Structure formats: C-alpha cells, structure tokens
CSV table of C-alpha atoms and ligand atoms in Angstrom, one decimal:
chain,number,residue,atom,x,y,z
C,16,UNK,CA,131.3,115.4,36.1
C,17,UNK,CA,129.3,116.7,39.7
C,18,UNK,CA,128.9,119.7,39.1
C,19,UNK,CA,130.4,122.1,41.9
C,20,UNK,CA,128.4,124.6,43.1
C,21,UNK,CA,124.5,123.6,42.2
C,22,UNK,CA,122.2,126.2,43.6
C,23,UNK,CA,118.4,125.9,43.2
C,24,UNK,CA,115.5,127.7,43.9
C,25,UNK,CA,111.7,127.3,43.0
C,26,UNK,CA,111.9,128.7,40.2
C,27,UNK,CA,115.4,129.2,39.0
C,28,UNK,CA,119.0,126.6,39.0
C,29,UNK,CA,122.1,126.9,38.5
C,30,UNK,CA,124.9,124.1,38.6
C,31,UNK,CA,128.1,126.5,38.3
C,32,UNK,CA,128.0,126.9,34.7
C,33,UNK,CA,124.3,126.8,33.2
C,34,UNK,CA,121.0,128.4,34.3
C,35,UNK,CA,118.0,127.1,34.2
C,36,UNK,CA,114.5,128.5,34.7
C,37,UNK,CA,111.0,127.8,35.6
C,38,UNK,CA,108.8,129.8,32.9
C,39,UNK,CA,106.4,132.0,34.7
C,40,UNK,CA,104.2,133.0,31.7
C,41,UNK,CA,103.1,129.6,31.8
C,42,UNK,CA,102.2,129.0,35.5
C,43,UNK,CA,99.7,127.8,36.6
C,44,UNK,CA,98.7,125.0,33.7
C,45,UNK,CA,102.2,123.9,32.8
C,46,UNK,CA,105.6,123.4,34.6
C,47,UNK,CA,108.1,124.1,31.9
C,48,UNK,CA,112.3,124.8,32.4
C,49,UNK,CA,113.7,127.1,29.5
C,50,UNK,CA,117.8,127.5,29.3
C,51,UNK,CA,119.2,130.7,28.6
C,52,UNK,CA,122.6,130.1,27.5
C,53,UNK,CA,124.0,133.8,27.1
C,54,UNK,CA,123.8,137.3,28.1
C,55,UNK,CA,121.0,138.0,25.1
C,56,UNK,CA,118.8,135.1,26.2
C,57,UNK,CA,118.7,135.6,29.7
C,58,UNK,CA,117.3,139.3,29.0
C,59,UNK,CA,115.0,138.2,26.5
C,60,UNK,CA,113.6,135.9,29.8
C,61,UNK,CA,113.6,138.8,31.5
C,62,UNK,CA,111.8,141.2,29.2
C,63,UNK,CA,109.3,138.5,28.3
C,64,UNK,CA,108.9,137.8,32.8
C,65,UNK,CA,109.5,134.3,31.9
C,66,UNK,CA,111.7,135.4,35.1
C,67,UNK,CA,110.2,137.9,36.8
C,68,UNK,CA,110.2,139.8,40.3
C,69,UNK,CA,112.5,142.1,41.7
C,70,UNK,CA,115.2,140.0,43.6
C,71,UNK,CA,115.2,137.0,40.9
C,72,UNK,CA,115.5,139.1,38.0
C,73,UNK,CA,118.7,140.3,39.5
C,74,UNK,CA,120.0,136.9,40.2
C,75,UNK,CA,119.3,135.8,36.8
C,76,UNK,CA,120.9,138.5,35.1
C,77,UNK,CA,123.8,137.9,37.6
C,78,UNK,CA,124.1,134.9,35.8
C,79,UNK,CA,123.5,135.6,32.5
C,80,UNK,CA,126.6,137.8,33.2
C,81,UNK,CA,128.7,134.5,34.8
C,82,UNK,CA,127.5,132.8,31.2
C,83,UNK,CA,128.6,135.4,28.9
C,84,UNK,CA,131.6,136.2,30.6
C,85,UNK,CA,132.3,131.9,30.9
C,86,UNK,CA,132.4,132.2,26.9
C,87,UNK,CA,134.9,135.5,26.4
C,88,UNK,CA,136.6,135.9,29.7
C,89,UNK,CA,137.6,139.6,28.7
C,90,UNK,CA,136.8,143.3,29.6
C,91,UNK,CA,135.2,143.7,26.5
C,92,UNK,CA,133.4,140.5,26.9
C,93,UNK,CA,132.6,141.8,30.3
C,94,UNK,CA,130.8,144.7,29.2
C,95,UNK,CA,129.1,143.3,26.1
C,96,UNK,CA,127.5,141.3,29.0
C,97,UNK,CA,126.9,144.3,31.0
C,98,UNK,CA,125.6,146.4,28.6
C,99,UNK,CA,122.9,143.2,27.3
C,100,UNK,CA,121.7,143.0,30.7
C,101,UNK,CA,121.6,145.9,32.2
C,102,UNK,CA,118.5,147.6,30.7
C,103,UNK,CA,116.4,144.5,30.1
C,104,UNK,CA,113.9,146.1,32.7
C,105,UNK,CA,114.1,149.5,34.0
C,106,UNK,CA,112.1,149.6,37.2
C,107,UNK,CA,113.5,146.6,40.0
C,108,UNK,CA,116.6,148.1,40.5
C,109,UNK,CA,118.3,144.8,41.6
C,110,UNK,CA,119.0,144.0,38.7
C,111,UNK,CA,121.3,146.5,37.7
C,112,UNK,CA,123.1,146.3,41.5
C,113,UNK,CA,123.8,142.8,40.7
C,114,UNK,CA,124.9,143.1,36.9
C,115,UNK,CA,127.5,145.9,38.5
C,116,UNK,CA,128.6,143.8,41.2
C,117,UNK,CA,129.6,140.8,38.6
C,118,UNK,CA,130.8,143.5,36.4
C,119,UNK,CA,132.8,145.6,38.8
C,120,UNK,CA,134.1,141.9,40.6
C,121,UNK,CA,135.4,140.7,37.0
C,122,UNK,CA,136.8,144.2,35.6
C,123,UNK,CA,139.0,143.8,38.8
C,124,UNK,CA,140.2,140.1,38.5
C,125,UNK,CA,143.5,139.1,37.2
C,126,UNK,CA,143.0,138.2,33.9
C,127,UNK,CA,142.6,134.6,34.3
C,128,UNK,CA,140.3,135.0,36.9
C,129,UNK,CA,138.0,136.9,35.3
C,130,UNK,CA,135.4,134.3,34.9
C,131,UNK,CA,135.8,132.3,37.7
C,132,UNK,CA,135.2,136.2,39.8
C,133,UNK,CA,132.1,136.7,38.0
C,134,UNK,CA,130.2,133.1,38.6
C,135,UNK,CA,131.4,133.8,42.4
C,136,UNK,CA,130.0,137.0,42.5
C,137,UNK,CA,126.8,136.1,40.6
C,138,UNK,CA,126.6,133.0,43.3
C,139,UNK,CA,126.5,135.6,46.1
C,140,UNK,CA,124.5,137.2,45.1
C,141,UNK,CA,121.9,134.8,44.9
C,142,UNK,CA,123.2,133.6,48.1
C,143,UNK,CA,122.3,137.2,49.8
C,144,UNK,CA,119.1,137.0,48.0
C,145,UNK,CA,118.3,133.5,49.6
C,146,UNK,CA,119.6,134.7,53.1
C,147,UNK,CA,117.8,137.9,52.9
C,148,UNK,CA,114.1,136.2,52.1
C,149,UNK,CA,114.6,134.2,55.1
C,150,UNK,CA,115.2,137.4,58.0
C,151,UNK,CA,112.4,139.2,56.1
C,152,UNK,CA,109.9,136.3,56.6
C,153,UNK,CA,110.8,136.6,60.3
C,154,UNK,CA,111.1,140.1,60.7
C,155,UNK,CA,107.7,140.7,59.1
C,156,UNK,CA,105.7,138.0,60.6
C,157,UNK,CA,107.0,139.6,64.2
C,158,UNK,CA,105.6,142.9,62.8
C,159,UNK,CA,102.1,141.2,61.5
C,160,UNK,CA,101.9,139.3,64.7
C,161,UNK,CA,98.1,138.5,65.5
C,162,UNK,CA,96.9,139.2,61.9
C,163,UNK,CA,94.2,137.0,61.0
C,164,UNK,CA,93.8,138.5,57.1
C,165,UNK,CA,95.8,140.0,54.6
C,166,UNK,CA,95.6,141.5,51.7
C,167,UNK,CA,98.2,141.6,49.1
C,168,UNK,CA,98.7,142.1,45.4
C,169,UNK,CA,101.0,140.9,42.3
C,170,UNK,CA,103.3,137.6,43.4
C,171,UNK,CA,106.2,138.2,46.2
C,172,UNK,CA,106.7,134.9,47.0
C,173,UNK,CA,109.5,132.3,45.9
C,174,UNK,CA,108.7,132.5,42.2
C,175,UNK,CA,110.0,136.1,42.7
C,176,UNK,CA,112.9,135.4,44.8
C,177,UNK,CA,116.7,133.5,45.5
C,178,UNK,CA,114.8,132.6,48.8
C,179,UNK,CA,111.0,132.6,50.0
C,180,UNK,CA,110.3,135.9,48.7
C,181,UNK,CA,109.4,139.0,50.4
C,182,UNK,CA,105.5,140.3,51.1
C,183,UNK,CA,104.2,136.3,50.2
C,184,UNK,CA,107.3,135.0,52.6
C,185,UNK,CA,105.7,137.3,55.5
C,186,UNK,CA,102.5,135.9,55.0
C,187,UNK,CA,103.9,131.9,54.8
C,188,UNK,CA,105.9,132.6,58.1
C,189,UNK,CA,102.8,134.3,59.8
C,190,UNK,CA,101.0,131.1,58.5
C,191,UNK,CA,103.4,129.0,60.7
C,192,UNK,CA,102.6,131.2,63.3
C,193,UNK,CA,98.5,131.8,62.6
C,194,UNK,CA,96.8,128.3,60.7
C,195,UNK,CA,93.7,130.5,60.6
C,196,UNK,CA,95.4,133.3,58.5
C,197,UNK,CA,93.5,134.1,55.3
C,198,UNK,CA,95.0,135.9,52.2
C,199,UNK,CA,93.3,138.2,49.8
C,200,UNK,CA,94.7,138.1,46.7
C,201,UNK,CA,94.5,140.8,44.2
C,202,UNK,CA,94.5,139.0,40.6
C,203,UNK,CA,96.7,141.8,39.6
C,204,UNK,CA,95.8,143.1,35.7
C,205,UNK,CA,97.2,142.9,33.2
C,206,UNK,CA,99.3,139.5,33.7
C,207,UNK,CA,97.8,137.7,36.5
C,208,UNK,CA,100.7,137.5,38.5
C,209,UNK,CA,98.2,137.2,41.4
C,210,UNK,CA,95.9,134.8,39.7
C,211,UNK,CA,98.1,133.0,38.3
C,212,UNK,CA,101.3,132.9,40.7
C,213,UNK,CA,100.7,133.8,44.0
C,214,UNK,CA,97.6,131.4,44.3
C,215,UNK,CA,99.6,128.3,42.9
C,216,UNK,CA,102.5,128.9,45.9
C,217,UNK,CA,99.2,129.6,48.3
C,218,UNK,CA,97.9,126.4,47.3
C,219,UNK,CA,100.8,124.9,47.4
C,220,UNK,CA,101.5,126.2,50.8
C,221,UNK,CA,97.6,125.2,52.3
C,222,UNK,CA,96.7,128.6,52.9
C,223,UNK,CA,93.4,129.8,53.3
C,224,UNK,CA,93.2,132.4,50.1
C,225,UNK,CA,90.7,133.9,48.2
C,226,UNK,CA,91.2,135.6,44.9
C,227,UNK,CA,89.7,139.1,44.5
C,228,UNK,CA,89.6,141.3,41.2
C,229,UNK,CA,91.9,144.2,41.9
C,230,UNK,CA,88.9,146.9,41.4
C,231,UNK,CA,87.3,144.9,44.5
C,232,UNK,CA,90.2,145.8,47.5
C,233,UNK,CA,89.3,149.3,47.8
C,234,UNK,CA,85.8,148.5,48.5
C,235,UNK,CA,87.2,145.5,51.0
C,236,UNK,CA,89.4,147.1,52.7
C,237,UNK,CA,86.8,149.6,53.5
C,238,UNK,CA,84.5,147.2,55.3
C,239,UNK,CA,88.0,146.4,56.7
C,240,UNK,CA,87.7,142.6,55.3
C,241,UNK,CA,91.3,142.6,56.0
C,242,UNK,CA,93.8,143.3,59.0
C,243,UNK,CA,97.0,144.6,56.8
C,244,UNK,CA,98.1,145.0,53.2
C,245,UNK,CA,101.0,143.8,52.2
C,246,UNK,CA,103.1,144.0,49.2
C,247,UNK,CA,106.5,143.8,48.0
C,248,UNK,CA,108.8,146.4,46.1
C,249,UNK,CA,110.7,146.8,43.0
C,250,UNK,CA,112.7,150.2,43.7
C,251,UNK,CA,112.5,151.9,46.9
C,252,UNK,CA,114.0,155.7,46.6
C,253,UNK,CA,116.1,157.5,49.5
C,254,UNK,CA,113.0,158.9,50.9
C,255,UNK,CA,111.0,156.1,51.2
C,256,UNK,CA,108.8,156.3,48.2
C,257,UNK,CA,108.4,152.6,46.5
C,258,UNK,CA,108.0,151.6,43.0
C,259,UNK,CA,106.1,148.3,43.0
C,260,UNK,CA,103.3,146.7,40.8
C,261,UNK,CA,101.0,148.7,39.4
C,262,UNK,CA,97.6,149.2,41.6
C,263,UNK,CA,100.4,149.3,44.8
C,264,UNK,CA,99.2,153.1,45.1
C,265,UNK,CA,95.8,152.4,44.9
C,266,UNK,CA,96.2,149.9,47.8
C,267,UNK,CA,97.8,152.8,49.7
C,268,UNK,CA,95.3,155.3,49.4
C,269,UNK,CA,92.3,152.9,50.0
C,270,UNK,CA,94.6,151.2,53.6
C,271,UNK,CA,95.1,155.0,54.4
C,272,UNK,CA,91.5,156.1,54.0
C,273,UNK,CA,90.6,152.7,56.1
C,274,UNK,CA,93.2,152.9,59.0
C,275,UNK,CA,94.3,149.2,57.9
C,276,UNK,CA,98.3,149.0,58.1
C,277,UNK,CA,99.9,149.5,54.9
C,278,UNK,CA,103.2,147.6,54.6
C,279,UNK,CA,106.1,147.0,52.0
C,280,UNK,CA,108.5,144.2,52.1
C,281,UNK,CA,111.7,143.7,50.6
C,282,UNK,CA,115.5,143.2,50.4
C,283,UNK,CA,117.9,145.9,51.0
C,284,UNK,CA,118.9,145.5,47.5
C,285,UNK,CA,115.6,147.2,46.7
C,286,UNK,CA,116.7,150.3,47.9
C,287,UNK,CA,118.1,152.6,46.0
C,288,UNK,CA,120.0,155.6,47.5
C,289,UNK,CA,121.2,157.5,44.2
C,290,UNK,CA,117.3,158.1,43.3
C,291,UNK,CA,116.2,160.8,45.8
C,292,UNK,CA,112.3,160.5,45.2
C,293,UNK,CA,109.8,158.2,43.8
C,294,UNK,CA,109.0,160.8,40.9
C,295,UNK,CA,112.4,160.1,39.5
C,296,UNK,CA,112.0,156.3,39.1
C,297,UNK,CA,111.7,154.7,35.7
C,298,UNK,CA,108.4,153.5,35.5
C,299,UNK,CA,108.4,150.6,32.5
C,300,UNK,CA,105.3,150.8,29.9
C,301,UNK,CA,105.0,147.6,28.7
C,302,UNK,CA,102.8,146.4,25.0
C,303,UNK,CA,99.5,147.4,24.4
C,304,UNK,CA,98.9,143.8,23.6
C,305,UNK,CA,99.3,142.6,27.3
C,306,UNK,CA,96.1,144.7,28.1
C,307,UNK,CA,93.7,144.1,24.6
C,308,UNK,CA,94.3,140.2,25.2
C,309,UNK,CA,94.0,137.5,27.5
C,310,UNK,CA,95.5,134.7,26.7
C,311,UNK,CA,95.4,135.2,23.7
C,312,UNK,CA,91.5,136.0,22.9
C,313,UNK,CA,91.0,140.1,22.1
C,314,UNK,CA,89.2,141.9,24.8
C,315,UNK,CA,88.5,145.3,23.2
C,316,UNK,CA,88.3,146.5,19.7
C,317,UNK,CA,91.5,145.8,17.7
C,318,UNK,CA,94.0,148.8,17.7
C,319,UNK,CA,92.8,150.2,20.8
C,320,UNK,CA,94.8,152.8,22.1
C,321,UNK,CA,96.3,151.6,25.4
C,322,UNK,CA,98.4,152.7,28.9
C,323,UNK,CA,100.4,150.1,30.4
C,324,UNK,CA,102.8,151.1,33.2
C,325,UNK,CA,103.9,148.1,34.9
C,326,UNK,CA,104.8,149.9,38.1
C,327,UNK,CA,103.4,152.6,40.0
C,328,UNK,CA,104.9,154.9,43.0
C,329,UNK,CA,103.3,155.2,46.1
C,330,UNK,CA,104.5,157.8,48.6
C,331,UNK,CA,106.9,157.0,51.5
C,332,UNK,CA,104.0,159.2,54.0
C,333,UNK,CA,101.5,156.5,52.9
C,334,UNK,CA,103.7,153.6,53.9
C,335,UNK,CA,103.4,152.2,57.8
C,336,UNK,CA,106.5,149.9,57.9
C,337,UNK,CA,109.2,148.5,55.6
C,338,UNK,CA,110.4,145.2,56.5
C,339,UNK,CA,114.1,144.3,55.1
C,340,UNK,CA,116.4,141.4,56.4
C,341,UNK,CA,118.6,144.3,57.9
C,342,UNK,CA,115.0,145.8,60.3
C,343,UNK,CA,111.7,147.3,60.1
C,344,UNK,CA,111.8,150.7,59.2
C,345,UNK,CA,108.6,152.1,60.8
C,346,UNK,CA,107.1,155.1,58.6
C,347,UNK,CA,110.3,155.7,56.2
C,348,UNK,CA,112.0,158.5,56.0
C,349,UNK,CA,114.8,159.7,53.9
C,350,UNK,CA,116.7,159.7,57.8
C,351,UNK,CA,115.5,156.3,59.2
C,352,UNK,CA,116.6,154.9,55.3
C,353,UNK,CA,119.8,156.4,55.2
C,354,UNK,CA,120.0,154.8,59.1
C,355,UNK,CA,119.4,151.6,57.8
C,356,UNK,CA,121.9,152.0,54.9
C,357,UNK,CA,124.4,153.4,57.2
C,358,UNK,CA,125.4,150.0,58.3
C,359,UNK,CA,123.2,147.2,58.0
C,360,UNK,CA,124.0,145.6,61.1
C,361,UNK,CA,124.4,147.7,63.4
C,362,UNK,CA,121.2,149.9,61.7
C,363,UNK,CA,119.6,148.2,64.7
C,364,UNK,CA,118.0,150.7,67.5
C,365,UNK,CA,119.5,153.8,64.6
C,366,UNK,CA,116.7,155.8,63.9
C,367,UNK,CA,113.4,154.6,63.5
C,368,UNK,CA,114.8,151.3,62.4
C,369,UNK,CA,114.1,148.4,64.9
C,370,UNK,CA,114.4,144.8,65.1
C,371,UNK,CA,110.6,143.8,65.3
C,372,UNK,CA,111.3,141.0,67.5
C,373,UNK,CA,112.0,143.7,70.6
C,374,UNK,CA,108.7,143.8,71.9
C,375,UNK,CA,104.8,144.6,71.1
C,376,UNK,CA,105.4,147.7,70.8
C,377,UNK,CA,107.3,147.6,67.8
C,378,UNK,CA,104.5,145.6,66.1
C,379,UNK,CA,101.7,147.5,63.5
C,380,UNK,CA,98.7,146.2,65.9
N,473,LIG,O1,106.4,142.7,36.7
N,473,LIG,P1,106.8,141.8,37.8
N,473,LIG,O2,106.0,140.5,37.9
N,473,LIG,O3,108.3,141.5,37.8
N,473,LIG,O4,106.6,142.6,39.1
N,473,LIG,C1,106.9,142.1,40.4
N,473,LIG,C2,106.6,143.0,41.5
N,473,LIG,O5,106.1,144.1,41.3
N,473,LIG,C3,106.9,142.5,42.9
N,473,LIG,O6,106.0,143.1,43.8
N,473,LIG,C4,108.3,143.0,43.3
N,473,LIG,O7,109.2,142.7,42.2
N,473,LIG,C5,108.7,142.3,44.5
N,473,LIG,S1,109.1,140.6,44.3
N,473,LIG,C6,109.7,140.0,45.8
C-alpha cells in the first residue's frame, strides 16, 4: 500500500500513519531512526531530546497525538493523548499550541472523523512549520544583509524544525547570499547541541564555521569578532521577552555592551500572548547528570550538587529585531507584538512590524 500523505523532513517522517525520527542525542557519530508508536513514546523522545527544538517538538507531539488518537478514536482517547503530551517539556510553547490544535480539531469531529481530523490537523501543522522556516530564512537574511560573521548559539537549524529552521535557516540563506559568511558557534553546555548539531548541518551546508566554547563569546564579541548574534526562541512572551537556550541572556548582555545587533528568530507559533512577561515563563531544570557527565565519563566529584535550567529569559529591551514568517519586528514591544498577532498578514507596515525586504533602512546595518 503507497502510503498517502508522506511528509519528511531532516530529521523527522511521517507517512500518514507512523512517525519516524532521526535521534539527536546521537548526532554527530551515528545516524540512527527510532519509532515512537504512541502518545507515551513520542514524549519520552521528547523528554529525552531525541527530538528536540522548539517547532519540531511540536510537530512531533502533533503526531504522537494523530498515533494515539489512530488507536482509540474517542474523546477520552483524545485526551489521554493530550494529557501524555502536553507537559513532556514545559518551556517551547509550540508544543502545547499544536497538541491543542489536534486536540481541539478531533474533540469537534463527528465521531467517525475523529482520527482522520487529528492526522490532518497534526499534518498542518507541520506544514505551517515547513512554510514558516522558509519566509523566516528570507525575511532574516534581508535584515542581516551585508553580514560577513555571525555568532549564534544552541542548534536552530533543520534538526530543530518542520522546515530549514529559524536563527541557522537565516544564516544558510545569507550564505546563498554572502559565500564569505563565517559562523561562530557557541558549543552550547551542557548537551552540545552546538557542537554536536549545528556544526554537522554547517558542514553539511559548506559553511565557513568555527566552534567556540560558550564562556569565549563575551570576550569575542567584544573585540567585535562578529557582525550579529543570532539565535532562535523557545517561548516568546506578549512583551517581547524570549525564553531560549540557556546562555541566550548572556549573549544579550555581552551584544548590548558591544553595539553588535542582537537578534531572535522564530515562528509565530513561538509567541505566546497568554504569558505577559518573560518572568512568568516555565523555565525547565533538567538532571544533574547532564552537567557531572560527558558522555558518559564523570566530570566533577560524584553527587555534586548541580543547577541546570535549560532555558533562560532575556529581556525584550535587549533584543534588536525578531524575525517571524509573518515580519521583522524591530525592538519588540508588547504593541508592535500584539501588531503582529493582530493579523498576520496584514501585520505588515502595523506598528513597528515591517517586511524587511522594503528597503535598507529596514535592515540592522
Ligand atoms: O533543548 P533544546 O535543544 O530543545 O533547545 C532548543 C533551543 O533552545 C532552540 O534555540 C529553540 O528551540 C529554537 S529551534 C528553531
């Protein structure tokens, strides 16, 4: 049997009835698929960031919904799926806009459609996500425009996305546009997600990179070794705030302190309206272990007592421009947001919100 709908990206597929999915925690030295079959496996890929970053986190769990609600095509089945999924991760809040969107689409399906509502739903939303990677790469490469050197931190790019990504998608599209464009990359403690991710799709990609321990950007971006920072988001609140990887703030402070243009990429379903400022944003503490090990091999005495917030909050005031697929929101506001939410297509020329393709003087340099 072909199956119907087959849609694939790097690092996650799905035929129309089963998900498969590249495992990050093994990248770079092996290429392995796993296959969540349920609800309860596809969190557990979550929680573990077998799966990981914002937008493909939600598209997972979108599916893990379609597969759970495939086996008991009811409202209670519905919910068991929600209620699996929903709180595997606290901080990228596209996850839990696309586990209610495949909720809310089957709870209001006739009852034999109830299954067949939530693998559409769950398929647009990874069709948004797809979309939505693409008008960011363009809409943030316009912005960069002339950049030579970049700094960024954590992985944004296509292992994190439906689509090319966000922040790493910028920086391929500028690539296009500028051969000579180097990228700094921030290995990004405690899981490498620089290291480990972001240089493979680099490589891939021939880009000129260089990998930098994260303690070494402030210091770089001081001798201004680097023409923009940019990095990607996993929750941004109504005023402009942004949860992202931990060590994003520190990236703020040190751009702000340099004059070097500070800048957060993402898709609108990053934004989170309900969540008026950054200080109410869950920030997720993951194990101890992830920080006493590498790999593995202990790096500090045994039983160490450890902090390990994944995500940090940097201030909307510190932020120069956020680049979503519906514009560029230059210095974010609770008012140019709510602009841009008001009606994505049309946010263009609202308030502070501008499609960086109208002219030079909507770009950072
Ligand atoms: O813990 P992770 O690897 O899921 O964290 C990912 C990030 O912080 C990314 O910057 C964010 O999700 C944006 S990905 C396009």
């Amino acid at each position: 049997v072909v199956p119907e709908r087959v849609r694939q990206s790097v690092a996650l597929s799905w035929d129309g009835r089963s998900l498969r999915l590249l495992d990050q925690t093994l990248l770079p030295a092996e290429e392995r698929w796993i296959e969540p079959r349920d609800a309860a496996g596809t969190a557990a890929a979550i929680r573990t960031l077998s799966v990981r970053g914002a937008p493909l986190i939600g598209i997972a769990a979108a599916y893990g919904m379609a597969m759970e609600i495939a086996a008991d095509p009811t409202p209670q089945g519905v919910e068991r799926a929600w209620r699996t999924l929903r709180t595997a991760r606290p901080t990228a809040v596209n996850l839990g806009h696309a586990v209610d969107r495949v909720r809310d689409a089957a709870l209001t399906a006739a009852p034999d459609d109830i299954a067949a509502a939530a693998r559409s739903e769950a398929e647009a939303v990874h069709a948004e996500e797809d979309a939505a990677s693409a008008a960011i790469a363009v809409a943030g490469a316009d912005l960069l425009e002339g950049a030579r050197r970049a700094l960024t931190l954590c992985n944004t790019g296509a292992l994190a996305a439906g689509g090319s990504g966000s922040a790493l998608a910028v920086l391929l599209e500028l690539h296009g546009r500028e051969p000579d464009l180097e990228v700094l990359v921030c290995e990004t403690r405690p899981l490498l997600q620089g290291a480990r991710l972001t240089v493979w799709e680099l490589a891939r990609a021939g880009v000129r990179h260089s990998l930098i321990v994260d303690s070494a950007a402030a210091g770089l971006l001081a001798r201004r070794e680097a023409d923009a920072v940019i990095v990607g988001c996993d929750r941004v609140a109504a005023n402009g705030d942004v949860a992202n990887k931990v060590g994003t703030y520190g990236l703020a402070l040190a751009a702000r302190e340099a004059g070097v243009p500070f800048v957060v990429a993402g898709p609108a379903s990053t934004l989170d309206p309900s969540v008026a400022s950054g200080d109410q944003i869950a920030i997720e503490e993951r194990g101890a272990d992830e920080v006493r090990t590498v790999g593995g091999t202990a790096l500090t005495l045994a039983g160490t007592s450890v902090r390990n917030p994944a995500f940090d909050v940097t201030p909307a005031a510190l932020v120069s421009a956020l680049v979503t697929e519906r514009g560029v929101v230059h210095a974010p506001s609770a008012a140019t947001l709510a602009s841009l939410l008001g009606d994505g297509r049309r946010s263009e020329g609202g308030a502070g919100v501008s499609r960086s393709s109208q002219g030079s003087e909507d770009r950072l340099r």
